[in-house]
CSV table of C-alpha atoms in Angstrom, one decimal:
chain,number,residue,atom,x,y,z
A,1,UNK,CA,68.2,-78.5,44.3
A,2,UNK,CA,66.5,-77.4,47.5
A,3,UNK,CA,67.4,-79.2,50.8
A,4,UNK,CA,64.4,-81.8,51.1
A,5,UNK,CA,61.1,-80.5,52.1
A,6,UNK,CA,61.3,-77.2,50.8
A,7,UNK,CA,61.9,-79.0,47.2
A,8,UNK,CA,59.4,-81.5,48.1
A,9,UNK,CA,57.0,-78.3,48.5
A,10,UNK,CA,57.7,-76.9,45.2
A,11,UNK,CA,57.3,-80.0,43.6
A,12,UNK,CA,53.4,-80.9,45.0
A,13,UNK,CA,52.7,-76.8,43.8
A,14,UNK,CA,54.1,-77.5,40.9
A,15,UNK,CA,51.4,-80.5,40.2
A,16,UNK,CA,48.5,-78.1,40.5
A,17,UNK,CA,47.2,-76.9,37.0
A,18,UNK,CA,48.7,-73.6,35.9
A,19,UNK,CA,51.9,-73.5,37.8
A,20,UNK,CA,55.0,-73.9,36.5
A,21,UNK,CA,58.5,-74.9,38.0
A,22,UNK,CA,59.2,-70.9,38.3
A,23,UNK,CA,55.9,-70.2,39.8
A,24,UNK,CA,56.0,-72.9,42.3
A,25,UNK,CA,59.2,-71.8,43.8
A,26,UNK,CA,58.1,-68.4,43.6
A,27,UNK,CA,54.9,-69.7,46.2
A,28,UNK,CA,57.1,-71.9,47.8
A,29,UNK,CA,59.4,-69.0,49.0
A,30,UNK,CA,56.6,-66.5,49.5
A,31,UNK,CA,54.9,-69.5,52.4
A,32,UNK,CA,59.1,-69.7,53.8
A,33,UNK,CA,59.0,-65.8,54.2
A,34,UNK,CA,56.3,-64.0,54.6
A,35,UNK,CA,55.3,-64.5,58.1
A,36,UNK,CA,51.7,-62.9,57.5
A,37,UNK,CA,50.3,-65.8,55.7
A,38,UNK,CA,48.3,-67.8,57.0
A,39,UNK,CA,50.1,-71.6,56.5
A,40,UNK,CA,47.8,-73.2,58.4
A,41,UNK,CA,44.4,-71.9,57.5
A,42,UNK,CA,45.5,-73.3,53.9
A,43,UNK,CA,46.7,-76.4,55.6
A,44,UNK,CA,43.9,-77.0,57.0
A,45,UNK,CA,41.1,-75.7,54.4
A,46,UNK,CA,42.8,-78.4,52.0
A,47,UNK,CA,41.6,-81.6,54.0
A,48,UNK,CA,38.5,-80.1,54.9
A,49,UNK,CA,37.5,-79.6,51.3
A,50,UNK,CA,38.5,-82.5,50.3
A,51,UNK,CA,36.4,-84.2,53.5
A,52,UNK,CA,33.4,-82.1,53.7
A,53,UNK,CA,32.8,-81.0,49.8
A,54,UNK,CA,30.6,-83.4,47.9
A,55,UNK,CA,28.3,-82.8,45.0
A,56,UNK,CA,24.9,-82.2,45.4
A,57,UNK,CA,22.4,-85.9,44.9
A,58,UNK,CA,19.8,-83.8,42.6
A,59,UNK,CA,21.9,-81.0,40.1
A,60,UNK,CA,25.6,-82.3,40.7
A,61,UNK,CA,26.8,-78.5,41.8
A,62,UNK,CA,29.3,-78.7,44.9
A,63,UNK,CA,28.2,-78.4,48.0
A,64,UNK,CA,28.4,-79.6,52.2
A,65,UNK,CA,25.1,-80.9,52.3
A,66,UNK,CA,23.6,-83.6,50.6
A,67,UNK,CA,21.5,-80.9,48.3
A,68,UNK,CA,23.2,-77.8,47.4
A,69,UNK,CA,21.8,-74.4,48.5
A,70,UNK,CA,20.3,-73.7,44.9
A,71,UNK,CA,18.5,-77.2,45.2
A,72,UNK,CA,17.1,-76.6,48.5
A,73,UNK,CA,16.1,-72.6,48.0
A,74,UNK,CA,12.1,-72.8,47.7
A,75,UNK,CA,12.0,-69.4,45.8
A,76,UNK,CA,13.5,-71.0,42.5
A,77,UNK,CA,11.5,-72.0,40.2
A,78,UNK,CA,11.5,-75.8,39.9
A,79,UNK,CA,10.5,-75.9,36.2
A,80,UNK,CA,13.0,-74.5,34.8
A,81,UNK,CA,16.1,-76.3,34.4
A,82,UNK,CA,19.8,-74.7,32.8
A,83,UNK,CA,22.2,-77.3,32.6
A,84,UNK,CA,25.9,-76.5,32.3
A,85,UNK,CA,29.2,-78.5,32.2
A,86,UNK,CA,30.8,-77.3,35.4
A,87,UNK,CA,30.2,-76.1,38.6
A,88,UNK,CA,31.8,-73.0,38.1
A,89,UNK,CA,29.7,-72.2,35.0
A,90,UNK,CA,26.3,-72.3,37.9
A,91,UNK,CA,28.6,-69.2,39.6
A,92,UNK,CA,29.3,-67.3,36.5
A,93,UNK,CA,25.2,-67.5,35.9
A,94,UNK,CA,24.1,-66.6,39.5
A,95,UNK,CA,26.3,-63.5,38.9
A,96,UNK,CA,24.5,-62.5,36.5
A,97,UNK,CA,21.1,-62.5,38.4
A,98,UNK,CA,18.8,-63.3,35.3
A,99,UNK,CA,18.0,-67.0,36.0
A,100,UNK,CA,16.2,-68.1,39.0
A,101,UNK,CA,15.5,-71.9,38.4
A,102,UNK,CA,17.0,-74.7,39.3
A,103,UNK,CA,20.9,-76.2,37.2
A,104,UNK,CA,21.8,-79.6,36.0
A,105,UNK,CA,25.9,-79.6,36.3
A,106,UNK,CA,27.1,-82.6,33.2
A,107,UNK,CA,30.6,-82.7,35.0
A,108,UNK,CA,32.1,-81.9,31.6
A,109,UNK,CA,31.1,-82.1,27.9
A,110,UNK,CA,31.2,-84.5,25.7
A,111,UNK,CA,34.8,-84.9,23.7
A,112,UNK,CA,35.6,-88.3,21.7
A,113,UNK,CA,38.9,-87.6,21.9
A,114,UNK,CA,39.4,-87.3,25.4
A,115,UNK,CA,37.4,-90.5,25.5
A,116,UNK,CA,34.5,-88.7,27.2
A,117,UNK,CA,30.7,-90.0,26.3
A,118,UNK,CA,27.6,-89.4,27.4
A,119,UNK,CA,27.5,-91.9,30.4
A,120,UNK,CA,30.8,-90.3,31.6
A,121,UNK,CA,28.6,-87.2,32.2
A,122,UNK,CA,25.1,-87.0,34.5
A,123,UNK,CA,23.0,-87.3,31.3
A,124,UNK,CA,21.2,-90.3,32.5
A,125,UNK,CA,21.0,-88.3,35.7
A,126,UNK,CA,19.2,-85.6,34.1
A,127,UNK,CA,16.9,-87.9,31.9
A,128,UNK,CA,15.6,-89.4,35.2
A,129,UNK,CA,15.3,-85.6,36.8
A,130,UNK,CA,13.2,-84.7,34.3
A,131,UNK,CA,11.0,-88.1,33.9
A,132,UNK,CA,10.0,-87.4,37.9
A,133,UNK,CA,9.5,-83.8,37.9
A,134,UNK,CA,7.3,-81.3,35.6
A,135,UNK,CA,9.7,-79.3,33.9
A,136,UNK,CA,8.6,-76.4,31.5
A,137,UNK,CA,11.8,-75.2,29.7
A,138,UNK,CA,15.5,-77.2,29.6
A,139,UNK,CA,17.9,-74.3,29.1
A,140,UNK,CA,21.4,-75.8,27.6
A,141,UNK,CA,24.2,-73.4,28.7
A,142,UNK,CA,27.1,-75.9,27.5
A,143,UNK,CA,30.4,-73.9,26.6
A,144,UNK,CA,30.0,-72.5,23.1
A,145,UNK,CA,33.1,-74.1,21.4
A,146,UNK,CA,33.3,-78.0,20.1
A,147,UNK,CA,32.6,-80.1,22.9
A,148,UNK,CA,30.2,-77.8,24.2
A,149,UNK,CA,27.8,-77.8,20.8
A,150,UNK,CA,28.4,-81.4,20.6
A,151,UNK,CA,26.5,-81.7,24.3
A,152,UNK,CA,24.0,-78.9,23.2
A,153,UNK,CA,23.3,-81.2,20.1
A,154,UNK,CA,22.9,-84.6,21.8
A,155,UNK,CA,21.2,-83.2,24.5
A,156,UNK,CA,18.7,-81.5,22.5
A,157,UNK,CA,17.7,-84.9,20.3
A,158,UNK,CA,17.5,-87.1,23.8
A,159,UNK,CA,15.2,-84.0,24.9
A,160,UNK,CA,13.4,-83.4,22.3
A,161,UNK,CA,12.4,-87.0,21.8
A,162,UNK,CA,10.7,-86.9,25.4
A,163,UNK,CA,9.0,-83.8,24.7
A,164,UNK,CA,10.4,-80.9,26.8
A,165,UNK,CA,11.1,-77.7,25.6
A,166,UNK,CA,14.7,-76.9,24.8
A,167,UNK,CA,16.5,-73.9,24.4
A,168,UNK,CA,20.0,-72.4,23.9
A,169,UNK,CA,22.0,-69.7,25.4
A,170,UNK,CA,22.2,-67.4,22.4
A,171,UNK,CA,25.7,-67.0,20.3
A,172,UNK,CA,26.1,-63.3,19.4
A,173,UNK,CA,29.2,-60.5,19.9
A,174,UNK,CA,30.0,-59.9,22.9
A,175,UNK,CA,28.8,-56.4,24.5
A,176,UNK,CA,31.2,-53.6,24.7
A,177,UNK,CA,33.4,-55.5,21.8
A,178,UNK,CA,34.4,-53.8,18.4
A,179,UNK,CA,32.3,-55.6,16.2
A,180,UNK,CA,35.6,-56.1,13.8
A,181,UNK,CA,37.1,-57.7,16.2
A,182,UNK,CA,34.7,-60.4,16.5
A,183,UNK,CA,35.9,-63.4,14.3
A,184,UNK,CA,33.4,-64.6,11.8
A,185,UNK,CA,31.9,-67.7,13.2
A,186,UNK,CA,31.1,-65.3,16.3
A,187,UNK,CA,29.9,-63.0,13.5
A,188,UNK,CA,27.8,-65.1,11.7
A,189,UNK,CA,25.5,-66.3,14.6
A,190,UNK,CA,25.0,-62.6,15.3
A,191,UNK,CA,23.5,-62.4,11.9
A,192,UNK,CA,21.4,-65.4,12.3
A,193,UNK,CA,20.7,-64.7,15.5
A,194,UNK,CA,19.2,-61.4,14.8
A,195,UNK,CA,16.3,-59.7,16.4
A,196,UNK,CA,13.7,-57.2,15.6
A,197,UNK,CA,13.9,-54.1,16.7
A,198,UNK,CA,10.1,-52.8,15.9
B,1,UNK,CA,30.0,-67.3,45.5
B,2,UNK,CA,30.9,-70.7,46.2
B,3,UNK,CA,29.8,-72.7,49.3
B,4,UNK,CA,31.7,-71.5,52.5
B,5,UNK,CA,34.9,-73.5,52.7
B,6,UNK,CA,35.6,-73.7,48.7
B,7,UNK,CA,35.0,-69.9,48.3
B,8,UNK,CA,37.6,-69.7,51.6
B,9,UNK,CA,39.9,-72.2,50.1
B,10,UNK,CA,40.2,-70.1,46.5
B,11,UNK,CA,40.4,-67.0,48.8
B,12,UNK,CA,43.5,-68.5,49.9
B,13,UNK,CA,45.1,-69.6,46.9
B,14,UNK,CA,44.4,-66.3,45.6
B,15,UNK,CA,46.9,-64.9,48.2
B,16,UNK,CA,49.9,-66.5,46.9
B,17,UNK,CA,51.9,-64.6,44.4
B,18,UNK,CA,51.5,-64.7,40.6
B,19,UNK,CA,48.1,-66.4,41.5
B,20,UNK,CA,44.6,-64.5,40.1
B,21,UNK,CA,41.1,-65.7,41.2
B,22,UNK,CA,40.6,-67.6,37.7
B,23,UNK,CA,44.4,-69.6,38.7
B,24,UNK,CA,42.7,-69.7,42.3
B,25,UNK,CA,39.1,-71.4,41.4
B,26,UNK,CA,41.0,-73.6,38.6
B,27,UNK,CA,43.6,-75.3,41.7
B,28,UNK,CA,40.6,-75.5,43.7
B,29,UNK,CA,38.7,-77.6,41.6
B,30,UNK,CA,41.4,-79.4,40.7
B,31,UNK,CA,42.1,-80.4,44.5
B,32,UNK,CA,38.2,-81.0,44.8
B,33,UNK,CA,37.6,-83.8,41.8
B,34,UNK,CA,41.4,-85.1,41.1
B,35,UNK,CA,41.0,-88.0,43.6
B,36,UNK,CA,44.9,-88.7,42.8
B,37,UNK,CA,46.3,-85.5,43.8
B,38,UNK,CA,48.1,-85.8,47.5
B,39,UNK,CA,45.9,-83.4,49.2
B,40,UNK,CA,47.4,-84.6,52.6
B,41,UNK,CA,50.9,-83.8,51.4
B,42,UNK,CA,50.5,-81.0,50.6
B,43,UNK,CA,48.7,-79.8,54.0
B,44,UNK,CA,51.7,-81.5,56.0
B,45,UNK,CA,54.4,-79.7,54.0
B,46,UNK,CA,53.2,-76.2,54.2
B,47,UNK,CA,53.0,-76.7,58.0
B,48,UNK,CA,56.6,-78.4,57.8
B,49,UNK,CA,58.3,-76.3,55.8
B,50,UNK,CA,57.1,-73.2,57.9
B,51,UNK,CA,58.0,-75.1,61.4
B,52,UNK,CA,61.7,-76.7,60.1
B,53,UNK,CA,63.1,-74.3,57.7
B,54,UNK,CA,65.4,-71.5,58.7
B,55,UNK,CA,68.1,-69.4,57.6
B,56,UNK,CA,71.6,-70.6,57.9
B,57,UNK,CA,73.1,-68.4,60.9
B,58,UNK,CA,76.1,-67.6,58.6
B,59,UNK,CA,74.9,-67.1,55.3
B,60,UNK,CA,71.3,-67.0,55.3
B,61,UNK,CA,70.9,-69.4,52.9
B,62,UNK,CA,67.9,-71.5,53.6
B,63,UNK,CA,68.3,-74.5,55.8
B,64,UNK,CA,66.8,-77.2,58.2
B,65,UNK,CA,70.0,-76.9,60.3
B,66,UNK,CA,71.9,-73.7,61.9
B,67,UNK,CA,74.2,-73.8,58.9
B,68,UNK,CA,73.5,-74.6,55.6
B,69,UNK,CA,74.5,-77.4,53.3
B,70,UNK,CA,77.2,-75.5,51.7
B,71,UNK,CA,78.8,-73.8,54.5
B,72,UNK,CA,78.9,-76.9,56.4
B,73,UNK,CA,80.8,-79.0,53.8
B,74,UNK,CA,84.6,-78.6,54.3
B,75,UNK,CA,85.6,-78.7,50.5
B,76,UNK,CA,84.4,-75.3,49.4
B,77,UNK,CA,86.7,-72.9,49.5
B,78,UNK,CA,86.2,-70.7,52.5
B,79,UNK,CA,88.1,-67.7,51.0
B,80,UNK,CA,85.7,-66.7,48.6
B,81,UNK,CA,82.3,-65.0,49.1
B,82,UNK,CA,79.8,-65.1,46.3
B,83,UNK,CA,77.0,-62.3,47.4
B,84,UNK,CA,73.7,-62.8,46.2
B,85,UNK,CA,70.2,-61.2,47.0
B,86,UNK,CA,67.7,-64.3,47.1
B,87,UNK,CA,68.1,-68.0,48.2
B,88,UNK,CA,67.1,-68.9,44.5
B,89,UNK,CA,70.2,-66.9,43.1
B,90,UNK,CA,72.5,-70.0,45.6
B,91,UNK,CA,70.3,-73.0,43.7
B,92,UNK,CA,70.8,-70.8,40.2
B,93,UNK,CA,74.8,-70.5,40.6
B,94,UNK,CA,74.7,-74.0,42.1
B,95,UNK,CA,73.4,-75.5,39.0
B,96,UNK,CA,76.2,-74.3,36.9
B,97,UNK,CA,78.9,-76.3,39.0
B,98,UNK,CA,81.3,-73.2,38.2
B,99,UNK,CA,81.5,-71.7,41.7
B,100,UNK,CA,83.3,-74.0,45.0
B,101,UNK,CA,83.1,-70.8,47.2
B,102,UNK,CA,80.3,-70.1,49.8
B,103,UNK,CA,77.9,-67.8,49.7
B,104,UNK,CA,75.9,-64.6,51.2
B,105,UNK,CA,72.3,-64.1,51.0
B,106,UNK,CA,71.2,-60.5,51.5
B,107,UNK,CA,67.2,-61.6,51.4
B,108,UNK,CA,67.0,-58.7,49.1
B,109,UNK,CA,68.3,-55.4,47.0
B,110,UNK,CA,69.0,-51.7,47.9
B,111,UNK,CA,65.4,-49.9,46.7
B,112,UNK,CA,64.4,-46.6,47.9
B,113,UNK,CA,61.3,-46.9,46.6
B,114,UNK,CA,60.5,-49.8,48.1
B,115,UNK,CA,62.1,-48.4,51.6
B,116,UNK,CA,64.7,-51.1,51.7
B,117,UNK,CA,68.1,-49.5,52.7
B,118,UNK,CA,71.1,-51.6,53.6
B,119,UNK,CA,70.4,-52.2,57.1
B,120,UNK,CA,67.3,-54.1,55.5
B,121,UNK,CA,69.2,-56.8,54.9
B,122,UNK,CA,72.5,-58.6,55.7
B,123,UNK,CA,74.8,-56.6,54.6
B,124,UNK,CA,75.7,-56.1,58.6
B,125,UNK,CA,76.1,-59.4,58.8
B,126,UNK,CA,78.6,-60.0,55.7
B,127,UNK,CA,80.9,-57.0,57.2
B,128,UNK,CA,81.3,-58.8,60.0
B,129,UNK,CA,81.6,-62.3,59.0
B,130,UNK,CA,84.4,-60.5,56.6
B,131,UNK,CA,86.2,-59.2,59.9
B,132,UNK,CA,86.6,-62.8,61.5
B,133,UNK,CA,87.8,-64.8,58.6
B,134,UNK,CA,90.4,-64.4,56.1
B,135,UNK,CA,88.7,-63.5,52.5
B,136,UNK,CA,90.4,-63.5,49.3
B,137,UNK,CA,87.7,-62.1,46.7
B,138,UNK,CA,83.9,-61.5,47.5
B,139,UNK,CA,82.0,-61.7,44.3
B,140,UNK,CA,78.6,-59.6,43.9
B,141,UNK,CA,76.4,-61.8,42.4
B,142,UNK,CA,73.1,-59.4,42.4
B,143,UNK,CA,70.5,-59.0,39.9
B,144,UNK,CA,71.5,-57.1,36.7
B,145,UNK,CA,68.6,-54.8,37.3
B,146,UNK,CA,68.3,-51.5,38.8
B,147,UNK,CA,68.2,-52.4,42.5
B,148,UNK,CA,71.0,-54.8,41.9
B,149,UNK,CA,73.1,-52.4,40.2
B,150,UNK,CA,72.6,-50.1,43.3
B,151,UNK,CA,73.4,-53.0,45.9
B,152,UNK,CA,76.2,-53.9,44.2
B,153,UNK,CA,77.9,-49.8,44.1
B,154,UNK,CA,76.9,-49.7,47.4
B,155,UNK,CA,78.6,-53.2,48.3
B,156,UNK,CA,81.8,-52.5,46.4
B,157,UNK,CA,82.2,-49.0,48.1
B,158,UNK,CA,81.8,-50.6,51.7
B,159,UNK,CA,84.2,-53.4,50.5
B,160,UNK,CA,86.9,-51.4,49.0
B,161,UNK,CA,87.3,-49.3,52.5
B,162,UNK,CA,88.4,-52.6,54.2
B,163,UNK,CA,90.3,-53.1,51.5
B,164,UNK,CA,88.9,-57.0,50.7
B,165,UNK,CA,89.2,-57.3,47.0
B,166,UNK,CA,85.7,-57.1,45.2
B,167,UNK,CA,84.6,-58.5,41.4
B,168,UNK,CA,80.6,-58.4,39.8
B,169,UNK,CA,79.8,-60.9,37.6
B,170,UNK,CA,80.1,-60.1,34.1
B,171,UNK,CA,77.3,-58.6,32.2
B,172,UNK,CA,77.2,-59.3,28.3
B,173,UNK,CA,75.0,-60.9,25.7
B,174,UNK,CA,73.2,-64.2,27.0
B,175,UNK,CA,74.9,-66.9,25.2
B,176,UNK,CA,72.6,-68.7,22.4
B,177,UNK,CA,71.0,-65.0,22.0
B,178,UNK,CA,70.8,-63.1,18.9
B,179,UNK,CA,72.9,-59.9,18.8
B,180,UNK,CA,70.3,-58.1,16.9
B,181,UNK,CA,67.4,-58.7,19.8
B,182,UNK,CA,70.3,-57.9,22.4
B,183,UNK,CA,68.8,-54.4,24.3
B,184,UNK,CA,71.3,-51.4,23.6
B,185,UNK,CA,72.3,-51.8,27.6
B,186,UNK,CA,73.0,-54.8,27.3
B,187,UNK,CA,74.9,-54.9,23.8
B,188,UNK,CA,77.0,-51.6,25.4
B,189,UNK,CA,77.6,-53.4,28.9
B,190,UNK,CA,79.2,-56.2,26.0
B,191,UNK,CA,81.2,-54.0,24.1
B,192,UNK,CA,82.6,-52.1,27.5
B,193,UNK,CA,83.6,-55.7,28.6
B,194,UNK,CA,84.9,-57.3,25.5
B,195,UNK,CA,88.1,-59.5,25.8
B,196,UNK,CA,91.4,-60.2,24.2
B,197,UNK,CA,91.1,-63.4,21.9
B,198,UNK,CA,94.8,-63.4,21.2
């Protein structure tokens, strides 16, 4: 195909998730010619993640310390616990500005047929978390398809038989959707999940 | 966001083409939590690539030495000139094992619009590498778009004044196609090049 390295370059993109054989000689060629990117910034950001980026001891987000800025922010409120499958889910939540305790990040969800269980996840983590601290409210903000409610319903019978309060993001359509275009399951939790008005 | 160098990292990533911020934080969690994935490699080659790749001083084909692989290797026919607009195109024509001539990368297409004119790209360079050597046919390999169209009018006109004899690859229905999804162009550029079958 290519002579040697350039091939060997669109080969290692084309491992990452996503991109294809097209795409990675699409990058491949855009890193050969244009002269304005910034090769070795990338180069070098990739070991340093790799090196410096660990999870944090207490809530599993990523971080460079050994607690992660949420963890070690004295503002949040330690009682209040949302725990979600990946650390990208803790972003999607800050950005919303409506929750200001502390996360628990699983690592994933739990799927049978990806041979994942709960002690492939920081359950048992979180179990011990909440036996050492006083915790008033375990939010569970687990995706809401399969594996997701799967989590939410395990982790709500291991919490529920050690007495903490549990709750669930609520299911519902979407805001500034057609409500038509919702499918039915999406549908039906609206209905069941419906609130007073007066 | 994200934690200083894993925000900067999927800043990065987000730079390359054909790559969104969702692509970006999904590669970057990849590289953070797939211990198997050659994060080294991948560091060394994009410095590499950008230190030891070049463009082949006669073709511009890309290359780790001054000439190329194919214009260094004495069994393809030096009389013929196959003209195409990207580096790609060489690997694409290549494949097909149809074409033992050499080759002539523009690095692009005639486009106004995009304020690329001929002396843009190598189209200098072709004229005069056509003045020192003996060339039976030059065949204009560019893309059977708009911009390629133009390149290769304006190509053919320059050609045909030092009278070196000039053919465009044929445009027609893609074989395996159905005639009925065929656009009208393209079913037109078919009928205008039909052949003899006896």
């Amino acid at each position: 195909m290519y002579d040697g390295i350039v091939q060997e370059l669109i080969d290692e993109f084309g491992r990452l998730p996503g991109i294809g054989p097209k795409s990675a000689q699409r990058i491949a060629f855009h890193i050969l010619q244009t002269q304005n990117f910034d090769v070795s910034r990338l180069s070098e950001l990739l070991i340093e993640v790799r090196e410096k980026v660990r999870f944090c001891e207490v809530c599993g987000n990523i971080t460079q310390e050994e607690r992660c800025a949420i963890c070690r922010d004295p503002r949040r409120d330690q009682s209040l616990i949302c725990v979600v499958e990946e650390p990208k889910d803790v972003v999607a939540i800050e950005r919303t500005r409506q929750f200001r305790g502390l996360y628990h990040v699983l690592g994933g969800a739990i799927s049978p047929i990806d041979g994942i269980g709960p002690d492939d996840l920081s359950i048992p983590q979180l179990m011990s978390r909440l036996s050492s601290t006083e915790v008033h409210e375990v939010i569970i903000a687990t995706d809401p398809n399969l594996e997701g409610e799967a989590t939410a319903a395990y982790l709500s019978r291991l919490l529920n038989s050690i007495e903490v309060p549990v709750s669930r993001l609520a299911s519902g359509l979407p805001v500034g959707g057609d409500l038509e275009f919702a499918d039915e399951v999406t549908l039906g939790r609206a209905f069941e999940g419906r609130q007073k008005l007066s």
